[in-house]
Amino acid sequence: MPISDNSQKSHVGDLPAGRPLQTDFNAEFGNDLDYPRLGTVSFRRGTLTDNQEALWDEYWPKLGTVLSDEKIDVDAWFGRPGAKTIVEIGSGTGTSTAAMAPLEADTNVIAVELYKPGLAKLLGAVVRGDIRNIRMVRGDGVEVLTRMFDEASLDGVRIFFPDPWPKARHHKRRIIQSGVLNLIATRLKPGGVLHVATDHADYAEWIKELVDVEPQLEYMGWPWEECPQLTDRQVITKFEGKGLQKDHTITEFLWRRK
Ligand SMILES: C[S@@+](CC[C@H](N)C(=O)[O-])C[C@H]1O[C@@H](n2cnc3c(N)ncnc32)[C@H](O)[C@@H]1O
Protein backbone atom coordinates (compact mmCIF):
# COMPACT_ATOMS: atom_id res chain seq x y z
CA MET A 1 0.00 0.00 0.00
CA PRO A 2 1.49 3.35 -0.91
CA ILE A 3 1.89 5.77 1.95
CA SER A 4 -0.80 8.34 1.60
CA ASP A 5 -2.71 8.28 4.84
CA ASN A 6 -1.36 6.04 7.57
CA SER A 7 -3.66 7.33 10.25
CA GLN A 8 -4.93 3.80 10.80
CA LYS A 9 -1.57 2.68 12.11
CA SER A 10 -1.63 2.71 15.86
CA HIS A 11 1.93 3.36 16.90
CA VAL A 12 4.07 4.82 14.19
CA GLY A 13 7.24 6.52 15.13
CA ASP A 14 8.90 4.51 17.88
CA LEU A 15 12.01 2.77 16.70
CA PRO A 16 13.95 0.79 19.28
CA ALA A 17 17.39 2.21 20.12
CA GLY A 18 20.31 0.56 18.36
CA ARG A 19 18.11 -1.57 16.13
CA PRO A 20 20.17 -3.29 13.43
CA LEU A 21 18.90 -2.30 10.02
CA GLN A 22 18.51 -4.79 7.24
CA THR A 23 19.93 -2.61 4.54
CA ASP A 24 19.06 -2.85 0.87
CA PHE A 25 21.66 -0.25 0.08
CA ASN A 26 24.59 -2.60 -0.41
CA ALA A 27 22.48 -4.99 -2.44
CA GLU A 28 21.48 -2.20 -4.80
CA PHE A 29 24.67 -0.18 -4.91
CA GLY A 30 27.35 -2.81 -4.34
CA ASN A 31 29.10 -3.96 -1.20
CA ASP A 32 32.37 -2.23 -1.92
CA LEU A 33 30.85 1.13 -1.13
CA ASP A 34 31.68 3.03 1.99
CA TYR A 35 28.21 3.50 3.35
CA PRO A 36 26.79 2.06 5.48
CA ARG A 37 29.59 0.04 6.91
CA LEU A 38 28.53 -0.26 10.46
CA GLY A 39 25.48 -2.42 9.95
CA THR A 40 23.62 -0.68 12.71
CA VAL A 41 22.27 2.74 13.30
CA SER A 42 21.97 3.96 16.86
CA PHE A 43 18.73 5.82 17.23
CA ARG A 44 19.28 8.49 19.78
CA ARG A 45 17.02 8.31 22.74
CA GLY A 46 15.18 11.41 23.71
CA THR A 47 12.23 12.41 25.73
CA LEU A 48 9.29 14.33 24.46
CA THR A 49 7.40 16.73 26.66
CA ASP A 50 3.79 15.86 27.47
CA ASN A 51 2.66 18.45 24.93
CA GLN A 52 4.92 16.98 22.26
CA GLU A 53 3.67 13.46 23.02
CA ALA A 54 0.06 14.58 22.64
CA LEU A 55 0.84 16.42 19.42
CA TRP A 56 2.80 13.43 18.11
CA ASP A 57 -0.06 11.04 18.78
CA GLU A 58 -2.53 13.32 17.04
CA TYR A 59 -0.59 14.56 14.01
CA TRP A 60 2.33 12.21 13.28
CA PRO A 61 0.12 9.55 11.65
CA LYS A 62 -0.89 12.05 8.95
CA LEU A 63 2.25 14.15 8.64
CA GLY A 64 4.96 11.59 9.35
CA THR A 65 5.97 8.02 8.80
CA VAL A 66 8.87 5.71 9.62
CA LEU A 67 11.36 3.91 7.43
CA SER A 68 9.72 0.96 5.70
CA ASP A 69 9.66 -0.85 2.39
CA GLU A 70 6.54 0.98 1.25
CA LYS A 71 7.16 3.46 -1.50
CA ILE A 72 5.93 6.93 -0.60
CA ASP A 73 3.08 8.14 -2.77
CA VAL A 74 4.12 11.77 -2.64
CA ASP A 75 1.21 13.12 -4.67
CA ALA A 76 -1.32 11.48 -2.37
CA TRP A 77 0.53 12.38 0.82
CA PHE A 78 0.65 16.09 -0.02
CA GLY A 79 -2.62 16.06 -1.90
CA ARG A 80 -1.34 18.12 -4.81
CA PRO A 81 -0.19 16.08 -7.77
CA GLY A 82 2.73 17.34 -9.79
CA ALA A 83 4.35 19.63 -7.21
CA LYS A 84 8.14 19.63 -6.98
CA THR A 85 9.49 17.43 -4.22
CA ILE A 86 12.68 17.85 -2.21
CA VAL A 87 14.06 15.53 0.46
CA GLU A 88 16.08 17.06 3.29
CA ILE A 89 18.29 14.52 5.02
CA GLY A 90 19.19 15.32 8.64
CA SER A 91 16.72 18.13 9.37
CA GLY A 92 17.70 18.18 13.08
CA THR A 93 15.19 20.24 15.03
CA GLY A 94 13.74 21.48 11.75
CA THR A 95 13.99 25.13 12.75
CA SER A 96 15.22 26.22 9.33
CA THR A 97 13.05 23.66 7.52
CA ALA A 98 9.94 25.27 9.02
CA ALA A 99 11.24 28.80 8.46
CA MET A 100 11.99 28.08 4.81
CA ALA A 101 8.64 26.46 4.08
CA PRO A 102 6.72 29.66 3.31
CA LEU A 103 9.51 30.71 0.92
CA GLU A 104 8.95 27.57 -1.10
CA ALA A 105 5.24 27.00 -0.59
CA ASP A 106 4.91 25.42 -4.04
CA THR A 107 7.45 22.72 -3.17
CA ASN A 108 6.85 19.54 -1.18
CA VAL A 109 9.55 19.14 1.46
CA ILE A 110 10.13 15.75 3.07
CA ALA A 111 12.35 16.03 6.16
CA VAL A 112 14.20 12.83 7.05
CA GLU A 113 15.74 12.55 10.49
CA LEU A 114 16.75 9.86 12.97
CA TYR A 115 16.21 11.98 16.03
CA LYS A 116 12.64 11.81 17.31
CA PRO A 117 12.73 14.91 19.56
CA GLY A 118 13.95 16.89 16.53
CA LEU A 119 11.05 15.62 14.45
CA ALA A 120 8.66 16.36 17.33
CA LYS A 121 9.90 19.95 17.35
CA LEU A 122 9.41 20.27 13.60
CA LEU A 123 5.98 18.65 13.87
CA GLY A 124 5.03 21.26 16.48
CA ALA A 125 6.17 24.08 14.19
CA VAL A 126 4.27 22.58 11.26
CA VAL A 127 1.04 22.23 13.23
CA ARG A 128 1.24 25.61 14.98
CA GLY A 129 2.23 27.40 11.79
CA ASP A 130 -0.31 25.53 9.66
CA ILE A 131 2.57 24.70 7.29
CA ARG A 132 1.13 22.63 4.44
CA ASN A 133 4.25 21.69 2.48
CA ILE A 134 6.28 19.62 4.98
CA ARG A 135 6.07 15.90 5.74
CA MET A 136 8.51 13.87 7.84
CA VAL A 137 10.13 10.44 7.75
CA ARG A 138 11.94 8.96 10.73
CA GLY A 139 14.88 6.83 9.70
CA ASP A 140 18.31 6.76 8.11
CA GLY A 141 18.21 8.99 5.05
CA VAL A 142 20.21 6.51 2.97
CA GLU A 143 17.78 3.72 3.72
CA VAL A 144 14.80 6.01 3.19
CA LEU A 145 16.05 7.04 -0.26
CA THR A 146 16.89 3.44 -1.16
CA ARG A 147 13.65 1.85 -0.04
CA MET A 148 10.95 4.54 -0.11
CA PHE A 149 11.64 6.55 -3.27
CA ASP A 150 11.58 5.50 -6.91
CA GLU A 151 14.37 6.30 -9.30
CA ALA A 152 14.15 9.75 -10.91
CA SER A 153 11.38 10.84 -8.54
CA LEU A 154 12.89 13.86 -6.74
CA ASP A 155 13.56 17.44 -7.77
CA GLY A 156 16.09 17.97 -5.04
CA VAL A 157 18.00 16.52 -2.11
CA ARG A 158 19.43 18.70 0.67
CA ILE A 159 21.98 17.78 3.27
CA PHE A 160 22.73 20.77 5.47
CA PHE A 161 25.51 20.55 8.02
CA PRO A 162 25.78 16.77 8.15
CA ASP A 163 27.52 15.25 11.16
CA PRO A 164 31.24 15.82 10.47
CA TRP A 165 32.64 12.74 12.23
CA PRO A 166 35.94 14.56 12.78
CA LYS A 167 38.09 11.63 13.94
CA ALA A 168 39.91 9.92 11.07
CA ARG A 169 38.72 6.47 12.11
CA HIS A 170 35.12 7.73 11.88
CA HIS A 171 35.37 9.34 8.44
CA LYS A 172 33.80 6.24 6.95
CA ARG A 173 30.58 7.21 8.75
CA ARG A 174 30.29 10.49 6.85
CA ILE A 175 27.15 10.52 4.77
CA ILE A 176 28.83 12.14 1.77
CA GLN A 177 30.50 9.14 0.16
CA SER A 178 30.71 7.95 -3.43
CA GLY A 179 28.03 5.31 -2.91
CA VAL A 180 25.58 7.77 -1.36
CA LEU A 181 26.22 10.27 -4.16
CA ASN A 182 25.39 7.48 -6.61
CA LEU A 183 22.19 6.68 -4.70
CA ILE A 184 21.14 10.33 -4.65
CA ALA A 185 21.84 10.65 -8.38
CA THR A 186 19.51 7.75 -9.09
CA ARG A 187 16.68 9.26 -7.03
CA LEU A 188 16.96 12.71 -8.66
CA LYS A 189 15.11 13.53 -11.86
CA PRO A 190 17.25 14.80 -14.72
CA GLY A 191 17.93 18.43 -13.81
CA GLY A 192 17.32 17.71 -10.11
CA VAL A 193 19.64 19.42 -7.63
CA LEU A 194 21.74 18.08 -4.77
CA HIS A 195 22.70 20.76 -2.26
CA VAL A 196 25.17 20.16 0.55
CA ALA A 197 26.48 22.71 3.04
CA THR A 198 29.03 22.29 5.81
CA ASP A 199 30.86 24.52 8.28
CA HIS A 200 33.50 21.88 8.93
CA ALA A 201 36.74 22.66 7.08
CA ASP A 202 37.99 19.08 6.94
CA TYR A 203 34.60 17.75 5.79
CA ALA A 204 34.57 20.45 3.08
CA GLU A 205 37.94 19.18 1.86
CA TRP A 206 36.60 15.62 1.94
CA ILE A 207 33.60 16.64 -0.19
CA LYS A 208 35.81 18.58 -2.64
CA GLU A 209 37.61 15.32 -3.36
CA LEU A 210 34.28 13.77 -4.30
CA VAL A 211 32.61 16.47 -6.42
CA ASP A 212 33.28 14.68 -9.71
CA VAL A 213 33.16 11.10 -8.49
CA GLU A 214 29.58 10.41 -9.61
CA PRO A 215 29.23 10.47 -13.41
CA GLN A 216 25.46 11.13 -13.30
CA LEU A 217 25.99 14.35 -11.31
CA GLU A 218 27.34 17.50 -12.89
CA TYR A 219 29.12 19.61 -10.30
CA MET A 220 27.82 23.19 -10.52
CA GLY A 221 30.05 24.74 -7.86
CA TRP A 222 29.06 27.72 -5.79
CA PRO A 223 27.54 30.15 -6.41
CA TRP A 224 25.29 28.89 -9.17
CA GLU A 225 23.15 31.91 -9.90
CA GLU A 226 20.49 30.12 -11.94
CA CYS A 227 20.05 27.32 -9.44
CA PRO A 228 16.32 26.65 -9.24
CA GLN A 229 16.33 26.07 -5.48
CA LEU A 230 18.19 28.83 -3.76
CA THR A 231 15.32 29.80 -1.53
CA ASP A 232 16.65 27.07 0.71
CA ARG A 233 19.62 29.12 1.88
CA GLN A 234 17.74 32.27 2.82
CA VAL A 235 17.46 30.93 6.35
CA ILE A 236 20.38 30.04 8.61
CA THR A 237 20.10 26.55 10.07
CA LYS A 238 20.65 25.83 13.75
CA PHE A 239 24.04 24.19 13.19
CA GLU A 240 25.06 26.83 10.71
CA GLY A 241 24.39 29.44 13.41
CA LYS A 242 26.59 27.52 15.84
CA GLY A 243 29.34 27.33 13.23
CA LEU A 244 29.10 31.03 12.44
CA GLN A 245 29.43 31.87 16.13
CA LYS A 246 32.75 30.03 16.06
CA ASP A 247 33.78 31.95 12.91
CA HIS A 248 33.63 28.82 10.78
CA THR A 249 33.49 29.25 7.03
CA ILE A 250 30.39 27.85 5.37
CA THR A 251 31.10 25.82 2.22
CA GLU A 252 28.26 25.00 -0.17
CA PHE A 253 28.14 22.40 -2.94
CA LEU A 254 25.59 22.12 -5.75
CA TRP A 255 25.24 19.35 -8.27
CA ARG A 256 22.75 18.85 -11.09
CA ARG A 257 21.54 15.45 -12.21
CA LYS A 258 22.49 15.02 -15.85
C1 LIG B 1 24.75 18.42 12.69
S1 LIG B 1 23.03 18.09 12.64
C2 LIG B 1 22.42 19.31 11.47
C3 LIG B 1 20.96 19.53 11.60
C4 LIG B 1 20.39 20.60 10.66
N1 LIG B 1 20.53 20.24 9.27
C5 LIG B 1 21.04 21.95 10.89
O1 LIG B 1 21.78 22.41 10.03
O2 LIG B 1 20.81 22.52 11.95
C6 LIG B 1 22.97 16.59 11.68
C7 LIG B 1 21.64 15.90 11.80
O3 LIG B 1 21.60 14.82 10.89
C8 LIG B 1 20.96 13.72 11.50
N2 LIG B 1 21.45 12.53 10.81
C9 LIG B 1 22.67 12.01 10.85
N3 LIG B 1 22.78 10.96 10.04
C10 LIG B 1 21.57 10.81 9.47
C11 LIG B 1 21.03 9.89 8.53
N4 LIG B 1 21.79 8.91 8.03
N5 LIG B 1 19.75 10.02 8.18
C12 LIG B 1 18.98 11.01 8.68
N6 LIG B 1 19.44 11.92 9.57
C13 LIG B 1 20.70 11.82 9.95
C14 LIG B 1 21.36 13.81 12.95
O4 LIG B 1 20.44 13.13 13.79
C15 LIG B 1 21.35 15.31 13.17
O5 LIG B 1 20.10 15.76 13.61
mmCIF file of N, CA, C and O in Angstrom, residues 135-189:
data_model
loop_
_atom_site.group_PDB
_atom_site.id
_atom_site.type_symbol
_atom_site.label_atom_id
_atom_site.label_comp_id
_atom_site.label_asym_id
_atom_site.label_seq_id
_atom_site.Cartn_x
_atom_site.Cartn_y
_atom_site.Cartn_z
ATOM 1 N N ARG A 135 6.370 17.206 5.165
ATOM 2 C CA ARG A 135 6.070 15.900 5.738
ATOM 3 C C ARG A 135 7.381 15.365 6.297
ATOM 4 O O ARG A 135 8.463 15.843 5.948
ATOM 5 N N MET A 136 7.313 14.348 7.146
ATOM 6 C CA MET A 136 8.506 13.866 7.842
ATOM 7 C C MET A 136 8.631 12.348 7.779
ATOM 8 O O MET A 136 7.627 11.642 7.818
ATOM 9 N N VAL A 137 9.869 11.877 7.679
ATOM 10 C CA VAL A 137 10.131 10.435 7.754
ATOM 11 C C VAL A 137 11.187 10.228 8.825
ATOM 12 O O VAL A 137 12.219 10.899 8.829
ATOM 13 N N ARG A 138 10.940 9.281 9.730
ATOM 14 C CA ARG A 138 11.941 8.964 10.734
ATOM 15 C C ARG A 138 12.741 7.751 10.286
ATOM 16 O O ARG A 138 12.197 6.657 10.087
ATOM 17 N N GLY A 139 14.033 7.946 10.121
ATOM 18 C CA GLY A 139 14.885 6.832 9.701
ATOM 19 C C GLY A 139 16.177 7.351 9.097
ATOM 20 O O GLY A 139 16.380 8.568 8.956
ATOM 21 N N ASP A 140 17.037 6.431 8.746
ATOM 22 C CA ASP A 140 18.312 6.757 8.108
ATOM 23 C C ASP A 140 18.038 7.223 6.674
ATOM 24 O O ASP A 140 17.421 6.482 5.892
ATOM 25 N N GLY A 141 18.503 8.403 6.346
ATOM 26 C CA GLY A 141 18.210 8.987 5.046
ATOM 27 C C GLY A 141 18.638 8.108 3.876
ATOM 28 O O GLY A 141 17.983 8.095 2.836
ATOM 29 N N VAL A 142 19.732 7.376 4.050
ATOM 30 C CA VAL A 142 20.210 6.513 2.968
ATOM 31 C C VAL A 142 19.221 5.370 2.739
ATOM 32 O O VAL A 142 18.863 5.045 1.603
ATOM 33 N N GLU A 143 18.768 4.798 3.832
ATOM 34 C CA GLU A 143 17.780 3.716 3.717
ATOM 35 C C GLU A 143 16.451 4.253 3.178
ATOM 36 O O GLU A 143 15.793 3.598 2.371
ATOM 37 N N VAL A 144 16.077 5.432 3.641
ATOM 38 C CA VAL A 144 14.803 6.014 3.193
ATOM 39 C C VAL A 144 14.848 6.248 1.679
ATOM 40 O O VAL A 144 13.916 5.882 0.959
ATOM 41 N N LEU A 145 15.944 6.818 1.195
ATOM 42 C CA LEU A 145 16.050 7.038 -0.260
ATOM 43 C C LEU A 145 16.043 5.705 -1.004
ATOM 44 O O LEU A 145 15.402 5.560 -2.046
ATOM 45 N N THR A 146 16.773 4.735 -0.471
ATOM 46 C CA THR A 146 16.890 3.444 -1.156
ATOM 47 C C THR A 146 15.550 2.735 -1.250
ATOM 48 O O THR A 146 15.184 2.221 -2.311
ATOM 49 N N ARG A 147 14.819 2.738 -0.137
ATOM 50 C CA ARG A 147 13.648 1.853 -0.040
ATOM 51 C C ARG A 147 12.315 2.550 -0.282
ATOM 52 O O ARG A 147 11.330 1.896 -0.624
ATOM 53 N N MET A 148 12.265 3.868 -0.098
ATOM 54 C CA MET A 148 10.954 4.535 -0.111
ATOM 55 C C MET A 148 10.736 5.462 -1.304
ATOM 56 O O MET A 148 9.644 6.009 -1.457
ATOM 57 N N PHE A 149 11.796 5.663 -2.109
ATOM 58 C CA PHE A 149 11.641 6.548 -3.270
ATOM 59 C C PHE A 149 12.042 5.833 -4.545
ATOM 60 O O PHE A 149 13.058 5.122 -4.587
ATOM 61 N N ASP A 150 11.259 6.057 -5.594
ATOM 62 C CA ASP A 150 11.580 5.501 -6.906
ATOM 63 C C ASP A 150 12.750 6.253 -7.521
ATOM 64 O O ASP A 150 13.051 7.380 -7.144
ATOM 65 N N GLU A 151 13.342 5.615 -8.520
ATOM 66 C CA GLU A 151 14.370 6.305 -9.299
ATOM 67 C C GLU A 151 13.753 7.513 -9.999
ATOM 68 O O GLU A 151 12.561 7.498 -10.354
ATOM 69 N N ALA A 152 14.555 8.541 -10.174
ATOM 70 C CA ALA A 152 14.150 9.752 -10.912
ATOM 71 C C ALA A 152 12.816 10.321 -10.408
ATOM 72 O O ALA A 152 11.964 10.708 -11.190
ATOM 73 N N SER A 153 12.647 10.359 -9.087
ATOM 74 C CA SER A 153 11.379 10.839 -8.540
ATOM 75 C C SER A 153 11.502 12.178 -7.815
ATOM 76 O O SER A 153 10.483 12.768 -7.457
ATOM 77 N N LEU A 154 12.725 12.664 -7.590
ATOM 78 C CA LEU A 154 12.893 13.861 -6.744
ATOM 79 C C LEU A 154 13.479 15.030 -7.540
ATOM 80 O O LEU A 154 14.332 14.845 -8.402
ATOM 81 N N ASP A 155 13.021 16.227 -7.160
ATOM 82 C CA ASP A 155 13.564 17.444 -7.772
ATOM 83 C C ASP A 155 14.790 17.938 -7.026
ATOM 84 O O ASP A 155 15.560 18.733 -7.568
ATOM 85 N N GLY A 156 14.925 17.526 -5.785
ATOM 86 C CA GLY A 156 16.089 17.971 -5.041
ATOM 87 C C GLY A 156 16.338 17.123 -3.808
ATOM 88 O O GLY A 156 15.441 16.474 -3.286
ATOM 89 N N VAL A 157 17.599 17.127 -3.386
ATOM 90 C CA VAL A 157 17.998 16.523 -2.110
ATOM 91 C C VAL A 157 18.889 17.546 -1.421
ATOM 92 O O VAL A 157 19.757 18.153 -2.058
ATOM 93 N N ARG A 158 18.643 17.751 -0.130
ATOM 94 C CA ARG A 158 19.434 18.697 0.666
ATOM 95 C C ARG A 158 20.072 17.969 1.831
ATOM 96 O O ARG A 158 19.399 17.185 2.493
ATOM 97 N N ILE A 159 21.315 18.285 2.057
ATOM 98 C CA ILE A 159 21.976 17.781 3.267
ATOM 99 C C ILE A 159 22.734 18.965 3.865
ATOM 100 O O ILE A 159 23.799 19.343 3.378
ATOM 101 N N PHE A 160 22.149 19.559 4.890
ATOM 102 C CA PHE A 160 22.733 20.768 5.466
ATOM 103 C C PHE A 160 23.418 20.444 6.791
ATOM 104 O O PHE A 160 22.811 19.955 7.727
ATOM 105 N N PHE A 161 24.704 20.714 6.823
ATOM 106 C CA PHE A 161 25.509 20.554 8.023
ATOM 107 C C PHE A 161 25.436 19.122 8.573
ATOM 108 O O PHE A 161 25.058 18.898 9.727
ATOM 109 N N PRO A 162 25.781 18.168 7.710
ATOM 110 C CA PRO A 162 25.777 16.772 8.155
ATOM 111 C C PRO A 162 26.814 16.559 9.259
ATOM 112 O O PRO A 162 27.810 17.298 9.337
ATOM 113 N N ASP A 163 26.574 15.551 10.081
ATOM 114 C CA ASP A 163 27.522 15.247 11.162
ATOM 115 C C ASP A 163 28.918 15.092 10.576
ATOM 116 O O ASP A 163 29.119 14.282 9.655
ATOM 117 N N PRO A 164 29.918 15.818 11.120
ATOM 118 C CA PRO A 164 31.242 15.823 10.466
ATOM 119 C C PRO A 164 32.127 14.619 10.793
ATOM 120 O O PRO A 164 33.074 14.369 10.083
ATOM 121 N N TRP A 165 31.805 13.880 11.838
ATOM 122 C CA TRP A 165 32.645 12.742 12.226
ATOM 123 C C TRP A 165 34.123 13.121 12.082
ATOM 124 O O TRP A 165 34.822 12.611 11.202
ATOM 125 N N PRO A 166 34.599 13.992 12.974
ATOM 126 C CA PRO A 166 35.937 14.564 12.778
ATOM 127 C C PRO A 166 37.102 13.590 12.934
ATOM 128 O O PRO A 166 38.148 13.791 12.322
ATOM 129 N N LYS A 167 36.936 12.541 13.752
ATOM 130 C CA LYS A 167 38.088 11.634 13.943
ATOM 131 C C LYS A 167 38.322 10.807 12.678
ATOM 132 O O LYS A 167 37.365 10.289 12.076
ATOM 133 N N ALA A 168 39.579 10.620 12.322
ATOM 134 C CA ALA A 168 39.912 9.920 11.072
ATOM 135 C C ALA A 168 39.272 8.530 11.026
ATOM 136 O O ALA A 168 38.768 8.108 9.984
ATOM 137 N N ARG A 169 39.264 7.845 12.141
ATOM 138 C CA ARG A 169 38.722 6.473 12.112
ATOM 139 C C ARG A 169 37.207 6.458 11.927
ATOM 140 O O ARG A 169 36.611 5.412 11.684
ATOM 141 N N HIS A 170 36.570 7.636 12.071
ATOM 142 C CA HIS A 170 35.117 7.726 11.881
ATOM 143 C C HIS A 170 34.720 8.315 10.534
ATOM 144 O O HIS A 170 33.536 8.428 10.242
ATOM 145 N N HIS A 171 35.712 8.702 9.724
ATOM 146 C CA HIS A 171 35.369 9.343 8.442
ATOM 147 C C HIS A 171 34.460 8.469 7.593
ATOM 148 O O HIS A 171 33.637 8.954 6.840
ATOM 149 N N LYS A 172 34.619 7.151 7.743
ATOM 150 C CA LYS A 172 33.795 6.239 6.946
ATOM 151 C C LYS A 172 32.310 6.384 7.273
ATOM 152 O O LYS A 172 31.458 5.922 6.524
ATOM 153 N N ARG A 173 31.997 7.018 8.407
ATOM 154 C CA ARG A 173 30.583 7.214 8.753
ATOM 155 C C ARG A 173 29.982 8.451 8.093
ATOM 156 O O ARG A 173 28.784 8.684 8.180
ATOM 157 N N ARG A 174 30.821 9.285 7.490
ATOM 158 C CA ARG A 174 30.287 10.494 6.854
ATOM 159 C C ARG A 174 29.287 10.120 5.764
ATOM 160 O O ARG A 174 29.530 9.205 4.976
ATOM 161 N N ILE A 175 28.200 10.884 5.726
ATOM 162 C CA ILE A 175 27.147 10.520 4.773
ATOM 163 C C ILE A 175 27.553 10.835 3.333
ATOM 164 O O ILE A 175 27.099 10.173 2.395
ATOM 165 N N ILE A 176 28.397 11.845 3.140
ATOM 166 C CA ILE A 176 28.830 12.138 1.769
ATOM 167 C C ILE A 176 29.960 11.174 1.407
ATOM 168 O O ILE A 176 31.089 11.294 1.897
ATOM 169 N N GLN A 177 29.601 10.206 0.600
ATOM 170 C CA GLN A 177 30.496 9.142 0.157
ATOM 171 C C GLN A 177 30.135 8.867 -1.297
ATOM 172 O O GLN A 177 29.026 9.190 -1.736
ATOM 173 N N SER A 178 31.009 8.198 -2.016
ATOM 174 C CA SER A 178 30.711 7.949 -3.433
ATOM 175 C C SER A 178 29.420 7.149 -3.599
ATOM 176 O O SER A 178 28.600 7.445 -4.474
ATOM 177 N N GLY A 179 29.223 6.140 -2.770
ATOM 178 C CA GLY A 179 28.026 5.309 -2.908
ATOM 179 C C GLY A 179 26.748 6.093 -2.653
ATOM 180 O O GLY A 179 25.737 5.901 -3.342
ATOM 181 N N VAL A 180 26.782 6.976 -1.666
ATOM 182 C CA VAL A 180 25.581 7.771 -1.364
ATOM 183 C C VAL A 180 25.334 8.790 -2.477
ATOM 184 O O VAL A 180 24.180 9.046 -2.850
ATOM 185 N N LEU A 181 26.406 9.347 -3.025
ATOM 186 C CA LEU A 181 26.222 10.268 -4.163
ATOM 187 C C LEU A 181 25.586 9.526 -5.335
ATOM 188 O O LEU A 181 24.718 10.061 -6.038
ATOM 189 N N ASN A 182 25.991 8.284 -5.544
ATOM 190 C CA ASN A 182 25.392 7.483 -6.609
ATOM 191 C C ASN A 182 23.909 7.236 -6.326
ATOM 192 O O ASN A 182 23.050 7.392 -7.207
ATOM 193 N N LEU A 183 23.596 6.894 -5.086
ATOM 194 C CA LEU A 183 22.193 6.679 -4.698
ATOM 195 C C LEU A 183 21.364 7.947 -4.948
ATOM 196 O O LEU A 183 20.285 7.900 -5.543
ATOM 197 N N ILE A 184 21.879 9.077 -4.490
ATOM 198 C CA ILE A 184 21.137 10.331 -4.645
ATOM 199 C C ILE A 184 20.921 10.627 -6.131
ATOM 200 O O ILE A 184 19.827 11.024 -6.554
ATOM 201 N N ALA A 185 21.977 10.407 -6.927
ATOM 202 C CA ALA A 185 21.844 10.653 -8.376
ATOM 203 C C ALA A 185 20.705 9.837 -8.963
ATOM 204 O O ALA A 185 19.932 10.326 -9.790
ATOM 205 N N THR A 186 20.574 8.581 -8.518
ATOM 206 C CA THR A 186 19.510 7.747 -9.091
ATOM 207 C C THR A 186 18.127 8.226 -8.682
ATOM 208 O O THR A 186 17.169 8.043 -9.423
ATOM 209 N N ARG A 187 18.002 8.815 -7.509
ATOM 210 C CA ARG A 187 16.680 9.260 -7.035
ATOM 211 C C ARG A 187 16.292 10.628 -7.600
ATOM 212 O O ARG A 187 15.107 10.996 -7.594
ATOM 213 N N LEU A 188 17.275 11.406 -8.063
ATOM 214 C CA LEU A 188 16.961 12.711 -8.656
ATOM 215 C C LEU A 188 16.441 12.547 -10.078
ATOM 216 O O LEU A 188 16.885 11.665 -10.820
ATOM 217 N N LYS A 189 15.509 13.435 -10.452
ATOM 218 C CA LYS A 189 15.107 13.527 -11.860
ATOM 219 C C LYS A 189 16.242 14.193 -12.636
ATOM 220 O O LYS A 189 17.019 14.960 -12.048
#
